[in-house]
CSV table of C-alpha atoms in Angstrom, one decimal:
chain,number,residue,atom,x,y,z
A,1,MET,CA,-130.5,232.6,148.3
A,2,ARG,CA,-130.7,230.7,145.1
A,3,ALA,CA,-127.6,230.3,143.0
A,4,HIS,CA,-126.4,228.3,140.1
A,5,GLY,CA,-123.1,227.8,138.3
A,6,THR,CA,-121.1,225.7,135.9
A,7,SER,CA,-117.5,224.7,135.6
A,8,VAL,CA,-115.4,222.9,132.9
A,9,THR,CA,-112.2,221.0,133.5
A,10,PRO,CA,-110.1,219.0,131.0
A,11,SER,CA,-111.8,215.8,132.4
A,12,TYR,CA,-115.4,216.8,133.1
A,13,ALA,CA,-118.0,219.5,133.1
A,14,SER,CA,-120.4,220.2,135.9
A,15,SER,CA,-123.4,222.4,136.7
A,16,TRP,CA,-125.2,223.0,140.0
A,17,GLN,CA,-128.2,224.7,141.6
A,18,LEU,CA,-128.3,225.7,145.2
A,19,ASP,CA,-131.3,226.6,147.3
A,20,VAL,CA,-130.7,228.2,150.7
A,21,GLY,CA,-133.5,229.0,153.3
A,22,LEU,CA,-134.0,231.4,156.2
A,23,GLY,CA,-131.0,231.7,158.5
A,24,TRP,CA,-128.7,230.8,155.6
A,25,VAL,CA,-129.3,227.1,156.0
A,26,THR,CA,-129.0,224.8,153.0
A,27,ARG,CA,-132.3,223.4,151.7
A,28,SER,CA,-131.0,221.5,148.6
A,29,ILE,CA,-128.3,221.3,146.0
A,30,SER,CA,-128.5,219.6,142.7
A,31,VAL,CA,-125.3,218.7,140.8
A,32,GLN,CA,-124.7,217.2,137.4
A,33,VAL,CA,-121.3,216.0,136.1
A,34,HIS,CA,-120.4,214.5,132.8
A,35,GLY,CA,-117.2,213.3,131.2
A,36,GLY,CA,-116.4,211.5,128.0
A,37,GLN,CA,-118.5,208.4,128.3
A,38,TRP,CA,-120.1,208.9,131.7
A,39,SER,CA,-122.5,211.1,133.7
A,40,ARG,CA,-123.7,211.5,137.3
A,41,SER,CA,-126.2,213.5,139.1
A,42,LEU,CA,-126.9,214.2,142.8
A,43,LEU,CA,-129.9,215.8,144.5
A,44,LEU,CA,-129.0,216.4,148.2
A,45,GLU,CA,-131.8,217.7,150.3
A,46,HIS,CA,-131.7,218.9,153.9
A,47,ALA,CA,-135.1,218.6,155.6
A,48,ALA,CA,-136.4,221.0,158.3
A,49,ASP,CA,-135.9,218.2,160.9
A,50,GLY,CA,-132.1,218.2,160.1
A,51,GLN,CA,-132.1,214.9,158.1
A,52,TRP,CA,-130.2,214.7,154.8
A,53,ASP,CA,-131.3,212.6,151.8
A,54,ALA,CA,-129.6,212.0,148.5
A,55,VAL,CA,-130.9,210.8,145.2
A,56,THR,CA,-128.4,209.9,142.5
A,57,THR,CA,-128.0,208.7,139.0
A,58,SER,CA,-125.0,207.3,137.3
A,59,PHE,CA,-124.2,206.2,133.8
A,60,GLY,CA,-121.0,204.7,132.4
A,61,ILE,CA,-117.8,203.5,134.0
A,62,THR,CA,-115.6,206.1,135.7
A,63,GLY,CA,-113.3,204.4,138.3
A,64,LEU,CA,-114.6,207.0,140.8
A,65,PRO,CA,-116.2,206.2,144.1
A,66,GLY,CA,-120.0,205.9,143.9
A,67,PRO,CA,-122.1,209.1,144.1
A,68,GLY,CA,-124.4,209.9,147.0
A,69,LEU,CA,-124.6,209.5,150.8
A,70,ALA,CA,-123.8,206.1,152.2
A,71,ASP,CA,-124.7,206.9,155.8
A,72,PRO,CA,-127.0,209.9,156.5
A,73,ALA,CA,-126.1,209.6,160.3
A,74,ILE,CA,-122.6,211.1,159.6
A,75,LEU,CA,-124.3,214.4,158.7
A,76,GLN,CA,-126.3,214.6,162.0
A,77,ASP,CA,-124.7,218.0,162.9
A,78,ALA,CA,-124.4,219.4,159.4
A,79,ILE,CA,-126.5,222.4,158.4
A,80,ASP,CA,-124.9,223.2,155.1
A,81,CYS,CA,-123.5,221.6,152.0
A,82,ASP,CA,-120.0,222.4,150.7
A,83,LEU,CA,-119.6,221.7,147.0
A,84,GLY,CA,-116.0,220.8,146.2
A,85,LEU,CA,-114.2,223.4,144.2
A,86,CYS,CA,-117.1,225.9,144.6
A,87,PRO,CA,-116.5,229.0,146.8
A,88,VAL,CA,-120.2,230.0,146.6
A,89,THR,CA,-121.1,227.3,149.2
A,90,ASN,CA,-118.8,229.1,151.7
A,91,THR,CA,-121.5,231.9,151.7
A,92,MET,CA,-123.9,230.2,154.1
A,93,PRO,CA,-121.6,229.9,157.1
A,94,ILE,CA,-120.1,233.3,156.4
A,95,ARG,CA,-123.5,234.9,156.4
A,96,ARG,CA,-125.1,232.9,159.3
A,97,LEU,CA,-122.1,233.6,161.6
A,98,ARG,CA,-122.0,237.2,160.3
A,99,LEU,CA,-118.3,236.9,159.6
A,100,ASN,CA,-118.6,239.7,157.1
A,101,GLU,CA,-119.9,242.1,159.9
A,102,GLN,CA,-118.2,241.2,163.2
A,103,ALA,CA,-115.3,239.5,164.9
A,104,VAL,CA,-116.0,235.8,165.4
A,105,PRO,CA,-113.7,233.4,167.2
A,106,ALA,CA,-112.8,230.0,165.6
A,107,THR,CA,-116.2,228.2,165.2
A,108,ASN,CA,-116.4,224.5,164.4
A,109,LEU,CA,-119.0,223.5,161.8
A,110,VAL,CA,-120.0,220.3,160.1
A,111,MET,CA,-120.6,220.3,156.4
A,112,ALA,CA,-122.1,217.8,153.9
A,113,TRP,CA,-119.1,217.9,151.6
A,114,ILE,CA,-119.7,216.9,148.0
A,115,GLU,CA,-116.6,215.5,146.4
A,116,MET,CA,-116.0,216.4,142.8
A,117,PRO,CA,-116.4,214.8,140.3
A,118,SER,CA,-117.6,211.6,142.1
A,119,LEU,CA,-120.5,213.4,143.8
A,120,ARG,CA,-119.8,211.3,146.9
A,121,VAL,CA,-121.2,213.0,150.0
A,122,LEU,CA,-118.9,213.0,153.1
A,123,ARG,CA,-118.7,214.7,156.5
A,124,SER,CA,-116.4,217.6,156.6
A,125,ASP,CA,-115.4,219.3,159.9
A,126,GLN,CA,-114.5,222.9,159.2
A,127,VAL,CA,-113.5,226.0,161.1
A,128,TYR,CA,-114.5,229.6,160.3
A,129,ALA,CA,-113.2,232.8,162.0
A,130,SER,CA,-113.0,236.5,161.3
A,131,ASP,CA,-111.8,239.8,162.8
A,132,PRO,CA,-112.8,242.6,160.5
A,133,ALA,CA,-110.9,245.1,162.6
A,134,ALA,CA,-107.7,243.3,162.0
A,135,ALA,CA,-108.3,242.1,158.4
A,136,PRO,CA,-111.4,243.7,156.8
A,137,GLY,CA,-113.0,241.5,154.2
A,138,THR,CA,-111.1,238.4,155.2
A,139,VAL,CA,-112.5,235.1,156.7
A,140,HIS,CA,-110.1,232.4,158.0
A,141,TYR,CA,-111.2,229.0,156.8
A,142,ALA,CA,-109.6,225.7,157.7
A,143,SER,CA,-110.3,222.0,158.0
A,144,ALA,CA,-110.8,220.9,161.6
A,145,SER,CA,-107.8,218.5,161.3
A,146,GLY,CA,-105.6,221.5,160.4
A,147,ASP,CA,-104.3,220.0,157.1
A,148,PHE,CA,-105.8,222.8,155.1
A,149,GLN,CA,-106.3,226.5,155.8
A,150,THR,CA,-106.6,229.7,153.9
A,151,ASP,CA,-107.9,233.2,154.1
A,152,LEU,CA,-110.9,233.9,151.9
A,153,VAL,CA,-111.5,237.5,150.7
A,154,ILE,CA,-115.1,238.4,150.8
A,155,ASP,CA,-117.2,241.4,149.7
A,156,SER,CA,-119.5,243.3,152.1
A,157,ASP,CA,-122.3,240.8,151.4
A,158,GLY,CA,-120.2,237.9,152.5
A,159,ILE,CA,-119.6,236.5,149.0
A,160,VAL,CA,-116.2,235.0,148.4
A,161,ILE,CA,-114.3,237.1,145.8
A,162,ASP,CA,-110.9,235.4,146.2
A,163,TYR,CA,-110.3,231.9,147.2
A,164,PRO,CA,-106.5,231.5,146.9
A,165,HIS,CA,-105.4,228.9,144.3
A,166,LEU,CA,-109.1,228.0,143.5
A,167,ALA,CA,-111.2,230.9,142.3
A,168,ARG,CA,-111.4,234.7,141.9
A,169,ARG,CA,-114.5,236.7,141.0
A,170,VAL,CA,-114.2,238.4,137.6
A,171,GLN,CA,-116.2,241.6,136.8
A,172,ILE,CA,-117.6,241.5,133.4
A,173,PRO,CA,-117.9,244.9,131.8
A,174,GLY,CA,-121.4,245.9,130.8
């Protein structure tokens, strides 16, 4: 899968490009963010041997944490990225686990979470589960610590169409 997107907030604008390989495993994500007098970029790459590498740029003063990955070892078990405020990056675990096709008990995963707008890369332990017989088109998603959980509504391809309080897919006539 290859995907790209943009978002605009009152404080900053961002754009991203995602490249996903066989088995729905993240290969790379490139993110650019800019505000009034500042800009940042991140290229986060996931090598075939499982190692993560980050290249960043930063211009201006933001008061935000520095961009990038301080310690690649924290992502030792991560297969995917999770771009903050972007439900598209939930697609990889949904498709890899076949959550859109079958019942899957709670499965713990590690993500390379990209904080927005700082572009700081952190470890994020997450839990995914589904039971299409009980709730067709729904995936339960939570932080492993339990401080966040929600039910994502997905289409038959495993793409998030409703992430409560964050995003909803809009059909454009045409």
